[in-house]
Short mmCIF file of C-alpha atoms and ligand atoms in Angstrom, two decimals:
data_model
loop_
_atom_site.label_atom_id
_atom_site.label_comp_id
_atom_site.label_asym_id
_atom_site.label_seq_id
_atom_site.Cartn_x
_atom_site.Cartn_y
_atom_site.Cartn_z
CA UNK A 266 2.21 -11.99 23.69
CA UNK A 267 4.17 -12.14 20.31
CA UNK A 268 3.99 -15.99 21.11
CA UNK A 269 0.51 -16.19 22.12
CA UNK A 270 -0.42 -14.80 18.71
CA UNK A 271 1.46 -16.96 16.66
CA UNK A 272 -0.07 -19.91 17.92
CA UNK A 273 -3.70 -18.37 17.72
CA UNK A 274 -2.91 -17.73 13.59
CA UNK A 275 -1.36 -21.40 13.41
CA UNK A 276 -4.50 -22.69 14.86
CA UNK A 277 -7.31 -20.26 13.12
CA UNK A 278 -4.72 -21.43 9.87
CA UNK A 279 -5.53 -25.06 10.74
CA UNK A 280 -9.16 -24.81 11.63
CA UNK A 281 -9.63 -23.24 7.79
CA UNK A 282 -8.21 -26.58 6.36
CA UNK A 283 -10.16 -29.35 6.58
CA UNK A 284 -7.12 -31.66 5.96
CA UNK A 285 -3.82 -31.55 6.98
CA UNK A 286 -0.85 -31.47 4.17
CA UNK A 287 2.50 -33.54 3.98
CA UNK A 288 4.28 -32.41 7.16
CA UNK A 289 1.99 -30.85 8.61
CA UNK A 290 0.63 -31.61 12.65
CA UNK A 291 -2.68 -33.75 12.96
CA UNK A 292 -3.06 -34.09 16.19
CA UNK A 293 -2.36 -33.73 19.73
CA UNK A 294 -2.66 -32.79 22.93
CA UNK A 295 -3.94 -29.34 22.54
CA UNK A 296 -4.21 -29.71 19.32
CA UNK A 297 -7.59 -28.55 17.79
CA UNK A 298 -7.01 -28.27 14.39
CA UNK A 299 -7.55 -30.38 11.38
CA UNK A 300 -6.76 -34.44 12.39
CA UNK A 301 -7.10 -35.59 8.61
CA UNK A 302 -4.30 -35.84 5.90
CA UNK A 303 -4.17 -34.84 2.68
CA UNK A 304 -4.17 -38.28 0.16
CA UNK A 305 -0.50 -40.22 0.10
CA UNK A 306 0.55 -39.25 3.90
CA UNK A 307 -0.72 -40.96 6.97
CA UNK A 308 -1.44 -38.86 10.76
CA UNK A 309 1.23 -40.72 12.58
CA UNK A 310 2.02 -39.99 16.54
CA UNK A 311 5.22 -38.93 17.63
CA UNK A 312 4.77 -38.18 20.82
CA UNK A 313 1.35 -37.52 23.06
CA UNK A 314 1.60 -33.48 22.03
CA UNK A 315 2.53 -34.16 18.64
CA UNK A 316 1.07 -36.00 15.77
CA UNK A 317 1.83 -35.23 11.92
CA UNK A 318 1.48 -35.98 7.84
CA UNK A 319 3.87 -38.26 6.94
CA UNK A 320 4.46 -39.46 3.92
CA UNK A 321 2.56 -42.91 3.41
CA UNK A 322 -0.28 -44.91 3.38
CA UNK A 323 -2.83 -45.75 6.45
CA UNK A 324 -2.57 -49.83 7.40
CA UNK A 325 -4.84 -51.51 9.76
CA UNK A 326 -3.36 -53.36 12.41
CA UNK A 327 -4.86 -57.11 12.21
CA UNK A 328 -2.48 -59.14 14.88
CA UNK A 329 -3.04 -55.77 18.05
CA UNK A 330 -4.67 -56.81 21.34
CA UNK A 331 -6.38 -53.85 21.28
CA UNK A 332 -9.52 -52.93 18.34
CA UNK A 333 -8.75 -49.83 17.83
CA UNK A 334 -6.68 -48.99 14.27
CA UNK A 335 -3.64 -48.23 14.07
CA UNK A 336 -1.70 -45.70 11.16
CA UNK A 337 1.42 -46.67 10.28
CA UNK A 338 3.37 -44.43 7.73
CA UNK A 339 4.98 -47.04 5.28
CA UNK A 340 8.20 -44.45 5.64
CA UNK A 341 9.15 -44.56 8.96
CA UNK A 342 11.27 -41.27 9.18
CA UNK A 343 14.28 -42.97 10.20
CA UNK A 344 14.84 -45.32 7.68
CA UNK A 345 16.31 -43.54 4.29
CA UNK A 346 13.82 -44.63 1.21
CA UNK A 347 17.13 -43.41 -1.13
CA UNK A 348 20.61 -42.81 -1.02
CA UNK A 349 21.98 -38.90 -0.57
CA UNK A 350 22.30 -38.59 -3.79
CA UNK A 351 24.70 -35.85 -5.80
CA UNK A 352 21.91 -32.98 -5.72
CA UNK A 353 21.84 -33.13 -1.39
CA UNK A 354 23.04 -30.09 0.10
CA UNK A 355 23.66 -29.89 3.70
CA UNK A 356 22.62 -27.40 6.15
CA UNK A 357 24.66 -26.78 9.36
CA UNK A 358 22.79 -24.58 11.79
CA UNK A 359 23.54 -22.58 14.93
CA UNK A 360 21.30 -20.22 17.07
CA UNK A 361 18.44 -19.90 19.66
CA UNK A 362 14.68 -20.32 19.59
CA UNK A 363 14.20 -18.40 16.52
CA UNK A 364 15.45 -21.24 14.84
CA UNK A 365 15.47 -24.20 17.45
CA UNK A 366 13.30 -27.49 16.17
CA UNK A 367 15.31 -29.62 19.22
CA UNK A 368 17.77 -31.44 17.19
CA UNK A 369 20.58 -33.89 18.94
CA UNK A 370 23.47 -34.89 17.13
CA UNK A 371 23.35 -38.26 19.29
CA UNK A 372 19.91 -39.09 17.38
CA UNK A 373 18.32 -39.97 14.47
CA UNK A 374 20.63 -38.48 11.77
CA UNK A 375 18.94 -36.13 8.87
CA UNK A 376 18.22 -38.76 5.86
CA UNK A 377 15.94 -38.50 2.48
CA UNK A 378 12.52 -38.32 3.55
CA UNK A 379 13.28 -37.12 7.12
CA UNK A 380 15.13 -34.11 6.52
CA UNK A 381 15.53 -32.63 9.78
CA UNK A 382 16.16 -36.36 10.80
CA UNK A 383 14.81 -35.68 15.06
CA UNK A 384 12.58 -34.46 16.34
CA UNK A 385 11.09 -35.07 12.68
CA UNK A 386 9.97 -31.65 10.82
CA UNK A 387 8.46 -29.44 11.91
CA UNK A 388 10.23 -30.38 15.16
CA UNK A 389 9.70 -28.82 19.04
CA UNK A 390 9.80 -24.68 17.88
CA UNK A 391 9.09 -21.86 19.37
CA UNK A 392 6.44 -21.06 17.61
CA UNK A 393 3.48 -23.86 17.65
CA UNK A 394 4.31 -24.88 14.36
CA UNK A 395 6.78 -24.55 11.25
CA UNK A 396 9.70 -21.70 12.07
CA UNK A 397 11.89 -20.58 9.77
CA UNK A 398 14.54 -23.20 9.32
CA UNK A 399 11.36 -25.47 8.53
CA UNK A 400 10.15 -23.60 6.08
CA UNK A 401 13.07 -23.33 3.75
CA UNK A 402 14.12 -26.91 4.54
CA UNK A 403 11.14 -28.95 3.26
CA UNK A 404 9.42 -26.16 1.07
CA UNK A 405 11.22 -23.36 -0.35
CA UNK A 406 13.92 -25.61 -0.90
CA UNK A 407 15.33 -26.52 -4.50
CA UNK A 408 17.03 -29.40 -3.67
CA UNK A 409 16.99 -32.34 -1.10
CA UNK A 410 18.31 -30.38 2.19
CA UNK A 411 19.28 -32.26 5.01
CA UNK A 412 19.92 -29.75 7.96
CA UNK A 413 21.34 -30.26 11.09
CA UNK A 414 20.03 -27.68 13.35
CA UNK A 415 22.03 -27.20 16.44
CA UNK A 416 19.92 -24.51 17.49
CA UNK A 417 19.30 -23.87 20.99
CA UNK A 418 16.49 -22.08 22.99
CA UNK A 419 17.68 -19.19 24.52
CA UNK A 420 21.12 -19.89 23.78
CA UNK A 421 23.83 -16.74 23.92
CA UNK A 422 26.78 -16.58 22.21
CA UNK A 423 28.78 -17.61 24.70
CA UNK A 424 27.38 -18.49 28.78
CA UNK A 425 30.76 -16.91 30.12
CA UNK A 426 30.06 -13.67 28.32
CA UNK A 427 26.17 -13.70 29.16
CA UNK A 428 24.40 -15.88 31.46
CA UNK A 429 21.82 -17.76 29.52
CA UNK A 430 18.16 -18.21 31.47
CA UNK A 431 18.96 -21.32 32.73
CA UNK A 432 22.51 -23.12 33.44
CA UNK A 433 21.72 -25.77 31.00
CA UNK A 434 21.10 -24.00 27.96
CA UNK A 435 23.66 -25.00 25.12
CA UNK A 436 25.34 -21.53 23.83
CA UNK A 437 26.78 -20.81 20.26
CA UNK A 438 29.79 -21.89 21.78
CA UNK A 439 28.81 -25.07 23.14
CA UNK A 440 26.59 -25.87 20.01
CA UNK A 441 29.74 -25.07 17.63
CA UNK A 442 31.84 -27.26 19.97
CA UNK A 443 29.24 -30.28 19.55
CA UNK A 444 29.16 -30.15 15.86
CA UNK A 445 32.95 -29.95 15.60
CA UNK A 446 33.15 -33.26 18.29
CA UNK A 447 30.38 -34.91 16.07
CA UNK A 448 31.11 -37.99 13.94
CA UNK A 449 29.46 -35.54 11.12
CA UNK A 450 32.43 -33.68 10.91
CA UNK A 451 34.69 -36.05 9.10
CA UNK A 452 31.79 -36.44 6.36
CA UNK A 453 30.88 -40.33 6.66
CA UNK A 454 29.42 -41.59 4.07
CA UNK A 455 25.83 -40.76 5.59
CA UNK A 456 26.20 -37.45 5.31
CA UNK A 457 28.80 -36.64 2.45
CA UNK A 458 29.29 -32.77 2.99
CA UNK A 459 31.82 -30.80 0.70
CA UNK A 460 32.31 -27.16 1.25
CA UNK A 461 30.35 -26.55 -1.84
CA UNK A 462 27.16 -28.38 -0.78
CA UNK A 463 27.20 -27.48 2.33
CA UNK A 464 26.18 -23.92 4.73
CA UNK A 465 26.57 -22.91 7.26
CA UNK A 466 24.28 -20.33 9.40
CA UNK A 467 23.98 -18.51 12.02
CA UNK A 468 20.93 -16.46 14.09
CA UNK A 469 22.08 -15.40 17.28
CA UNK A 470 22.07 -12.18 19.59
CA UNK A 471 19.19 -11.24 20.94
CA UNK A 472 19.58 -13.26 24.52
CA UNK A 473 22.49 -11.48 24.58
CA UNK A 474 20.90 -7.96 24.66
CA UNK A 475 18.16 -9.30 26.56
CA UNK A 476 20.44 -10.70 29.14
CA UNK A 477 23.04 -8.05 29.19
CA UNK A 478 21.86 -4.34 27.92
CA UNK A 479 20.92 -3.12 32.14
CA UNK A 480 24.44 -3.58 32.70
CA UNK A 481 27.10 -1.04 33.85
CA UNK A 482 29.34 -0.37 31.64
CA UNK A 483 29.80 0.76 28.56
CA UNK A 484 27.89 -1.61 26.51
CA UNK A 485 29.03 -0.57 23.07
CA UNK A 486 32.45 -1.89 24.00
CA UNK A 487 30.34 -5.38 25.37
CA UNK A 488 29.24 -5.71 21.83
CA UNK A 489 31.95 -5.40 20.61
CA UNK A 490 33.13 -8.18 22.97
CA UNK A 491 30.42 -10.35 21.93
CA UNK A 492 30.99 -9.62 18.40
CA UNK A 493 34.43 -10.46 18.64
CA UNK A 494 33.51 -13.97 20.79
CA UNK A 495 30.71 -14.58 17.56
CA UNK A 496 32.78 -14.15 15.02
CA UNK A 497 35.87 -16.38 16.45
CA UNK A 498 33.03 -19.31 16.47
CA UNK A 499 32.57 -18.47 12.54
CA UNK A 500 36.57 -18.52 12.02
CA UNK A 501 36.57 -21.61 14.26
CA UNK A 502 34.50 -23.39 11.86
CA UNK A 503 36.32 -22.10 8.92
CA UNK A 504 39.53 -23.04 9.89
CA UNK A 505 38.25 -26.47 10.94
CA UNK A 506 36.91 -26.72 7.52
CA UNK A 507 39.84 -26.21 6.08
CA UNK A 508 41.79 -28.98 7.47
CA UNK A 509 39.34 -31.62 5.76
CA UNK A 510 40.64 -33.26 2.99
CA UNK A 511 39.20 -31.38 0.50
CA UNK A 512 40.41 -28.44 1.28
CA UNK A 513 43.63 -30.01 1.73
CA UNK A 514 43.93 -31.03 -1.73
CA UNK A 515 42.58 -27.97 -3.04
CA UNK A 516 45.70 -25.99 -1.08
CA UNK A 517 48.44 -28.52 -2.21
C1 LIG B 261 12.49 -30.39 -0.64
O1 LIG B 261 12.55 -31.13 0.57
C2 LIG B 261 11.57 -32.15 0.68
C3 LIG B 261 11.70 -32.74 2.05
O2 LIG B 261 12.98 -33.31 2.24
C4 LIG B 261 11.80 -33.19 -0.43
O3 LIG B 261 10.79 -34.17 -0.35
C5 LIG B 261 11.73 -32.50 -1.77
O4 LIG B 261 12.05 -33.41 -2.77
C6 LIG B 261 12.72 -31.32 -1.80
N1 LIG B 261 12.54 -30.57 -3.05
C7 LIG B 261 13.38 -30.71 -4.09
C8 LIG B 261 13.09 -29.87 -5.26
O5 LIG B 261 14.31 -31.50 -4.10
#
């Protein structure tokens, strides 16, 4: 119901605006809000549910087969139009569909100008439109963010503690695990994160209730057993971090 509403209010939201702004979706399968952008970004197609404002300006296919026109955004979200420069901070995030946008490590990589780097913002959420993690990445933000969201739908803290809704759900554990085996960890020069530009965050818990709280058993003490399984994940990462080379030198 909660979920039914929210995408009523996106779309009454979009039917109010005639055009779309930077980031914002355009179009469709469903979709029957505004299909226009706002001057300087382009409707471009991502996928047959999902179109959206990017940044760029509309070109008209000459060489196509077919007649119909075609936008192209002049910054294809994948390609970086700058270097990270020394004001990017990094965003490393864990939790469930509160803050899921469907972000793979194995995929295009956050860059300037594609912040969440795939899917691009505002992402797949759970919500119809921008969630949280959107919101604060791309607008309430003070400073290029890049932010790898390792959010999962539906994800517990750990599948061995509580059974997620479906076997293939990636937990807190597993999504911690896939960060720490990422590439992204030993801070290429793509994505040069320093404990100081960098945080980390966590929203997590409620599939665990959900999933858990018509147990028998006393189910203060399995709280305390999830607590205790959470924060190991957070010490995981901490201690991790502090065998980079930065910290390193910082100890020595
Ligand atoms: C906020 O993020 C957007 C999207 O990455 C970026 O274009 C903008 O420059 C950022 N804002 C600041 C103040 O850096």
């Amino acid at each position: 119901m909660k979920l039914a509403l929210s995408l009523t209010l996106s779309a009454l939201l979009a039917y109010a605006t005639a055009q779309q702004g930077e980031w914002q979706q355009c179009g469709g399968i469903g979709w029957t809000g505004a299909t226009s952008c706002v001057s300087g970004t382009v409707c471009t197609k991502q996928n047959d549910y999902y179109s959206q404002c990017l940044p760029g300006t509309a070109v008209t296919a000459s060489s196509s087969s077919s007649s119909r026109t075609s936008s192209i955004s002049s910054v294809p979200p994948s390609q970086p139009t700058s270097p990270v420069n020394a004001k990017t901070n990094f965003w490393f995030s864990f939790g469930d569909s509160y803050t899921q946008t469907g972000f793979v490590d194995t995929d295009t990589l956050p860059a300037v100008g594609n912040p969440l780097g795939n899917p691009p913002f505002p992402g797949y959420t759970a919500v119809g439109g921008t969630n949280w993690i959107d919101e604060i990445t791309v607008k309430y933000n003070n400073s290029l963010v890049l932010t790898y969201n390792y959010a999962y739908g539906g994800a517990t803290i750990d599948a061995s503690l509580v059974a997620p809704y479906e076997p293939t759900v990636l937990s807190l554990t597993d999504q911690v695990n896939d960060f720490l085996s990422s590439p992204v960890v030993s801070k290429p020069a793509t994505a040069p994160w320093t404990s100081a530009n960098a945080m980390f965050s966590f929203w997590i818990g409620i599939n665990d209730i959900g999933n858990s709280y018509y147990q028998s058993g006393s189910r203060d003490a399995f709280s305390d057993t999830l607590l205790n399984a959470y924060f190991a994940l957070v010490d995981k990462l901490r201690c991790r971090r502090e065998e980079f080379p930065v910290h390193k030198r910082a100890a020595n």
